[in-house]
CSV table of C-alpha atoms and ligand atoms in Angstrom, one decimal:
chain,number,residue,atom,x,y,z
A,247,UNK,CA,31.1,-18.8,5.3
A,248,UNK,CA,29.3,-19.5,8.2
A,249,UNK,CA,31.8,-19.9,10.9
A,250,UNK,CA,30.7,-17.1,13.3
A,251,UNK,CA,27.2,-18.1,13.3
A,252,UNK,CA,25.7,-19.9,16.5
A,253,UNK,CA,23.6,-22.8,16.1
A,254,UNK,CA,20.2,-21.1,16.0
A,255,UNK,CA,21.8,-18.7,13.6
A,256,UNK,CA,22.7,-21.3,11.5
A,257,UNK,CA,19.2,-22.9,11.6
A,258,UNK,CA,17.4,-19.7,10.8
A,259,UNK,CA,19.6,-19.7,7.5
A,260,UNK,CA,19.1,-23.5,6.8
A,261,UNK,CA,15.8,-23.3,6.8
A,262,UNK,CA,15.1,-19.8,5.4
A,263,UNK,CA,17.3,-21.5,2.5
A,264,UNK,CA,15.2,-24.4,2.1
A,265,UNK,CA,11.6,-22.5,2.1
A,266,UNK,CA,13.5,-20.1,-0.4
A,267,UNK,CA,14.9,-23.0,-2.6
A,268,UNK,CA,12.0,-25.5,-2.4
A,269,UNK,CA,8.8,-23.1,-2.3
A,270,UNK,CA,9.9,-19.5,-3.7
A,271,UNK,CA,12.1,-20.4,-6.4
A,272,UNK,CA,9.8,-22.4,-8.6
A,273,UNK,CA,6.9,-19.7,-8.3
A,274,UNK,CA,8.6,-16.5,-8.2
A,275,UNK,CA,8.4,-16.0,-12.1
A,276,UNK,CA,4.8,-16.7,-11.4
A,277,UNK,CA,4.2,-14.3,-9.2
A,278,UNK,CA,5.8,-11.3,-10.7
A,279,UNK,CA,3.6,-12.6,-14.6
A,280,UNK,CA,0.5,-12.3,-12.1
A,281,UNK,CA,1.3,-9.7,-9.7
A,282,UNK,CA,0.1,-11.8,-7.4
A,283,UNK,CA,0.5,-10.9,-3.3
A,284,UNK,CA,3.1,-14.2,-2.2
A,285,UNK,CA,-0.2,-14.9,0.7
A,286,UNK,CA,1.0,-18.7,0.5
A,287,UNK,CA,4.9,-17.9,1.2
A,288,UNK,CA,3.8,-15.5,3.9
A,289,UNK,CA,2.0,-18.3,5.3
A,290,UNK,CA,4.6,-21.5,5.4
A,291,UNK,CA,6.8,-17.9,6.8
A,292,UNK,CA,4.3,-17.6,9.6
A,293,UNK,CA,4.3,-21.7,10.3
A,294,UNK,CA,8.0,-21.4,10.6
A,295,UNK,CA,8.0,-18.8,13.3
A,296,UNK,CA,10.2,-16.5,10.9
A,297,UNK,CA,7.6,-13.1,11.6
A,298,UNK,CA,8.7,-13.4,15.6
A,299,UNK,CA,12.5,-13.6,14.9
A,300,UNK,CA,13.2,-10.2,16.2
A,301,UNK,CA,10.2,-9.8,18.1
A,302,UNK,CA,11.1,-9.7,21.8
A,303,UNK,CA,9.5,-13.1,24.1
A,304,UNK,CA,6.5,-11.6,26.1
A,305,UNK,CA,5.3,-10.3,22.7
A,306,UNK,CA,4.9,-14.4,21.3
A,307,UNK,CA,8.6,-13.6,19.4
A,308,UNK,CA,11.5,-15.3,19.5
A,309,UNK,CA,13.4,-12.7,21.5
A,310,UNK,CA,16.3,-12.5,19.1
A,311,UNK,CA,17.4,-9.5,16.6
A,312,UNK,CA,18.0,-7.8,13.5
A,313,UNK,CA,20.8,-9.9,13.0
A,314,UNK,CA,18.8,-13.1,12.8
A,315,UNK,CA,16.0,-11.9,10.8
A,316,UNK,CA,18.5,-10.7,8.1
A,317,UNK,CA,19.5,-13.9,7.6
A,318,UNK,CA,16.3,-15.0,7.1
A,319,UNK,CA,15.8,-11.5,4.3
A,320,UNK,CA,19.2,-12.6,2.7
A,321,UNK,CA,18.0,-16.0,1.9
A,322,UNK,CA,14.9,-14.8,0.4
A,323,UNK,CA,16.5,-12.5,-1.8
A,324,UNK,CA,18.4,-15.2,-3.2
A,325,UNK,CA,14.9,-16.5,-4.9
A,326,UNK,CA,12.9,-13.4,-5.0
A,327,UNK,CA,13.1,-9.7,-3.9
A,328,UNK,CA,9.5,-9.1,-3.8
A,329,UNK,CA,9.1,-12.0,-1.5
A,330,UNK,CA,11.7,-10.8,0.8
A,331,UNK,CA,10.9,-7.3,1.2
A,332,UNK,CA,7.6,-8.0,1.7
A,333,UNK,CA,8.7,-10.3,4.5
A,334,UNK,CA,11.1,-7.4,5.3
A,335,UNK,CA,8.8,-4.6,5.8
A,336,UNK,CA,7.0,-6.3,8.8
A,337,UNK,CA,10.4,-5.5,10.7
A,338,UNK,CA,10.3,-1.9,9.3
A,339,UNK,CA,7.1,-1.5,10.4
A,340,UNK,CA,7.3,-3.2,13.5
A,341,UNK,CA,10.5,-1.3,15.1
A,342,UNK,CA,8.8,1.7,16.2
A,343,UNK,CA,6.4,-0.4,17.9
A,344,UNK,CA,9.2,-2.1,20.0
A,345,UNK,CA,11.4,1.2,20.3
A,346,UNK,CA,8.8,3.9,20.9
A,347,UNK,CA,5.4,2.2,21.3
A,348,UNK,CA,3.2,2.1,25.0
A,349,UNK,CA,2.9,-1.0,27.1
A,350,UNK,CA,-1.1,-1.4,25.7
A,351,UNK,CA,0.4,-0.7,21.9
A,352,UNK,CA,3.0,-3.8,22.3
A,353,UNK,CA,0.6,-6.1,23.7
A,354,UNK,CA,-2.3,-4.8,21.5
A,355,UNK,CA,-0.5,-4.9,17.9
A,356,UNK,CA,3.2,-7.5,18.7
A,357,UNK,CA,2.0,-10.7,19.4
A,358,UNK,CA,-0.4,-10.4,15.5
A,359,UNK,CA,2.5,-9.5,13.9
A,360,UNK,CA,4.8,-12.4,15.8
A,361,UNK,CA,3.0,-14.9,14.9
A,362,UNK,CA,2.4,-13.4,11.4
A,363,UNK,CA,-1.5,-13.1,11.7
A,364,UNK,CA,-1.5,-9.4,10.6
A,365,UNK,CA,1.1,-8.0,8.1
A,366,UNK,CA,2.4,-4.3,8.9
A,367,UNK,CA,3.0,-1.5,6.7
A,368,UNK,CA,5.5,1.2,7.3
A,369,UNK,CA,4.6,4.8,6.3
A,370,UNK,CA,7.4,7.4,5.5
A,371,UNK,CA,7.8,8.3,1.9
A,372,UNK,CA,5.5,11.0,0.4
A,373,UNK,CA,6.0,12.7,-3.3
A,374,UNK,CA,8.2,14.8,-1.7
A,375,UNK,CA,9.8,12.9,1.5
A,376,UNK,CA,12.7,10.1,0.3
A,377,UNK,CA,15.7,10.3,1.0
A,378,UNK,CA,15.0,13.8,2.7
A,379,UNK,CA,12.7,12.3,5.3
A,380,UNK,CA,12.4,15.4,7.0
A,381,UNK,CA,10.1,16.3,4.0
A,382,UNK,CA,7.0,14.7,5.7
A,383,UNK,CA,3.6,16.6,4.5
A,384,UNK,CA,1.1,14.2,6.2
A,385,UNK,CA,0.0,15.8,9.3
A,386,UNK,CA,-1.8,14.3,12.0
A,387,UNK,CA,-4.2,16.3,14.7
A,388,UNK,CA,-6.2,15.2,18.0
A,389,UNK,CA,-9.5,15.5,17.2
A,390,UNK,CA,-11.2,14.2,20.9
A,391,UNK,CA,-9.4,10.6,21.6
A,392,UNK,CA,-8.4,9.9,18.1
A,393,UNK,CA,-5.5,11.6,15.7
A,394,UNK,CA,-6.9,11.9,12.2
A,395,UNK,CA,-4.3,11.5,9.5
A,396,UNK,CA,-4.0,13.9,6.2
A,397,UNK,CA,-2.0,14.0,3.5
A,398,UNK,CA,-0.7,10.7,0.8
A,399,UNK,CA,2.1,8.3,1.3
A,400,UNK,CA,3.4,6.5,-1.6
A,401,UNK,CA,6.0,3.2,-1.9
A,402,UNK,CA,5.0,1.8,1.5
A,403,UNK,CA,5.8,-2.4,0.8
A,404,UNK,CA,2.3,-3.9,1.4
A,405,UNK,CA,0.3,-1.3,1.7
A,406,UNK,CA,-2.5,-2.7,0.6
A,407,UNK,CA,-2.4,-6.1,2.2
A,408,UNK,CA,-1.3,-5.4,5.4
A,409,UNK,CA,-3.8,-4.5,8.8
A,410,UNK,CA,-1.6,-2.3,10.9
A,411,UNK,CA,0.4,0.8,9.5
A,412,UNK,CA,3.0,2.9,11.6
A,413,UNK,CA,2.8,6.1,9.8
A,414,UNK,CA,5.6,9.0,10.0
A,415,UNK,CA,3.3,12.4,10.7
A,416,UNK,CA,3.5,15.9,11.8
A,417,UNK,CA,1.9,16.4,14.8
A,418,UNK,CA,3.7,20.1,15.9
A,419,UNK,CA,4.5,21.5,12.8
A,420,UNK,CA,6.5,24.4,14.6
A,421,UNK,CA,9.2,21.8,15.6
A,422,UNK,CA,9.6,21.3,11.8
A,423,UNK,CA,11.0,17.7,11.2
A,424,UNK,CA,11.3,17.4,15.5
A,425,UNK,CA,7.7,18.0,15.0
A,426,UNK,CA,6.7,14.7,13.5
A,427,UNK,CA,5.8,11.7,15.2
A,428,UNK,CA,5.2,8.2,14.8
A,429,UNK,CA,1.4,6.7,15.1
A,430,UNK,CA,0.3,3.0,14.5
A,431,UNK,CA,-3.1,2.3,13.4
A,432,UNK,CA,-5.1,-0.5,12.6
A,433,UNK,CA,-6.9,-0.8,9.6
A,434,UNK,CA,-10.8,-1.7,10.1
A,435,UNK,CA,-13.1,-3.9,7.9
A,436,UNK,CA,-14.4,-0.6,6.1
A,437,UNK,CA,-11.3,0.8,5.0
B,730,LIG,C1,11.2,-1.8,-3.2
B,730,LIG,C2,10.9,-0.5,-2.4
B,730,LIG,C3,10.1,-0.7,-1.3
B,730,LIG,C4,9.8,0.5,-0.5
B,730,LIG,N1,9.1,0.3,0.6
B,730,LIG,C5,8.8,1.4,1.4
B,730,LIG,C6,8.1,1.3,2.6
B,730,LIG,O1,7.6,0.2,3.0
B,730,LIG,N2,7.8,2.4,3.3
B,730,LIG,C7,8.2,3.7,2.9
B,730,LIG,O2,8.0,4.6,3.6
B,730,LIG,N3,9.0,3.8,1.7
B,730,LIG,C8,9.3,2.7,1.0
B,730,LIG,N4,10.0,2.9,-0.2
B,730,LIG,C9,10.4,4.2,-0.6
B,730,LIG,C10,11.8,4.5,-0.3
B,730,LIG,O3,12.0,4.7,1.1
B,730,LIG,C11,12.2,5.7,-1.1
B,730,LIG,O4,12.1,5.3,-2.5
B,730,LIG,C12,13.6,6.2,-0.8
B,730,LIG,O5,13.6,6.8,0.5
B,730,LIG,C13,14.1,7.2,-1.8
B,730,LIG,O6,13.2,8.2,-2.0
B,730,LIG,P1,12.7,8.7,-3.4
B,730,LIG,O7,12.2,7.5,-4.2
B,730,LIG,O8,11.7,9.8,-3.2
B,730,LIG,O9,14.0,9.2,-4.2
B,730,LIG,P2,14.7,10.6,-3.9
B,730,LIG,O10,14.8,10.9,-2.5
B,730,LIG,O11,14.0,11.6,-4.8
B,730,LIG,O12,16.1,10.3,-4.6
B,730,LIG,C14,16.3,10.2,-6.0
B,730,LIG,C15,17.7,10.1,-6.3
B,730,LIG,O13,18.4,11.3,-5.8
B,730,LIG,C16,19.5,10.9,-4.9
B,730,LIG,N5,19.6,11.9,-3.8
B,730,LIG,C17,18.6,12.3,-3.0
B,730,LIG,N6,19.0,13.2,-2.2
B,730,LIG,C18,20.3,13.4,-2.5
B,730,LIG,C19,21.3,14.3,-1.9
B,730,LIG,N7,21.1,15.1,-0.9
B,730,LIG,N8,22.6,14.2,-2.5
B,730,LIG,C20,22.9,13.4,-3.5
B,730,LIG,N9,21.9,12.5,-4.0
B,730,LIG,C21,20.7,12.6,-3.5
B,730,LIG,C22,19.1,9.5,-4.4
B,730,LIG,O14,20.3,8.8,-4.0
B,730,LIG,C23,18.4,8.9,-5.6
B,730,LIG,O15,19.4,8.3,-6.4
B,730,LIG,C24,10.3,1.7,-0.9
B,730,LIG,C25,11.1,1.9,-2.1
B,730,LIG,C26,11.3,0.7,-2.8
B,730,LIG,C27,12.2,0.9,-4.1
């Protein structure tokens, strides 16, 4: 049923179908047999604009919302899970940017992740922070200009591939879970 979407809606779907159909479907047995990152679907996702769906305009996004990127997610799924929540966790990570982050952060880290040149990771869950997110061990101190991070995350969707990370940390550990805050990082050549 797809009377309620607008045009644009509708497009996002069409072609999110397609590139799930035509370029997903015959590879995702493939990729799970290699466990191989999905670098070329994140690509043809980056050509189609599909990493700036929710990402406001002055950012290099195409200003819309969750709404029309989970169209996008749902027709993913339909072809492979690991494809779409890999695509998926770029909004995860990028919605404390847009909600909480500075003026410098957005303009620094938004218009990467937009136009899908850098992947972001979302850091919350830790051995013993899941569903209890107010679990959160990892603390993270001022040491000069900088906060050093310390403790281990675990589960966080492309971890390993992606550049920047908003991490969930302590940072006034007398406020208990109130205490904890939300940092972005980029990750440099060396780490
Ligand atoms: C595919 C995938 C991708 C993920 N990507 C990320 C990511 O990008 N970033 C990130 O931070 N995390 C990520 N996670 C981790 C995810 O957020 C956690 O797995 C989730 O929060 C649950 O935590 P847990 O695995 O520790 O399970 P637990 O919290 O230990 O829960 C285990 C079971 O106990 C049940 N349970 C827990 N508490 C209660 C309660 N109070 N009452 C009744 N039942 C309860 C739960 O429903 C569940 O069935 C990912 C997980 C998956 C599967």
């Amino acid at each position: 049923m797809d009377y309620f979407l607008t045009e644009e809606q509708a497009m996002i779907r069409d072609l999110a179908r397609q590139i799930s159909d035509e370029k997903v479907m015959p590879i995702r047995a493939e990729l799970d047999e290699k466990e191989e990152f999905p670098w070329d679907i994140m690509k043809i996702l980056a050509q189609s604009d599909f990493f700036g769906i929710h990402i406001p305009e002055e950012y290099g996004g195409m200003g819309m919302r969750g709404f029309e990127f989970t169209l996008a997610v749902e027709e993913l799924s339909r072809s492979c899970l690991g494809v779409s929540t890999t695509f998926a966790a770029n909004a995860l990570g990028t919605y404390p940017l847009m909600l909480y982050g500075s003026e410098d952060q957005k303009k620094k880290y938004m218009p990467d992740i937009a136009s899908g040149k850098r992947l972001v990771a979302f850091g919350l869950t830790e051995a013993n922070a899941g569903s209890d997110a107010s679990g959160v061990q990892t603390s993270a101190a001022l040491d000069g200009n900088e906060y050093v991070l310390n403790g281990t995350k675990q589960w966080i969707t492309n971890a390993g591939e992606a550049e920047i990370y908003t991490i969930i940390a302590i940072t006034d550990r007398k406020k208990g879970a109130r205490g904890a805050s939300h940092l972005v990082k980029r990750r440099t050549n060396s780490e």
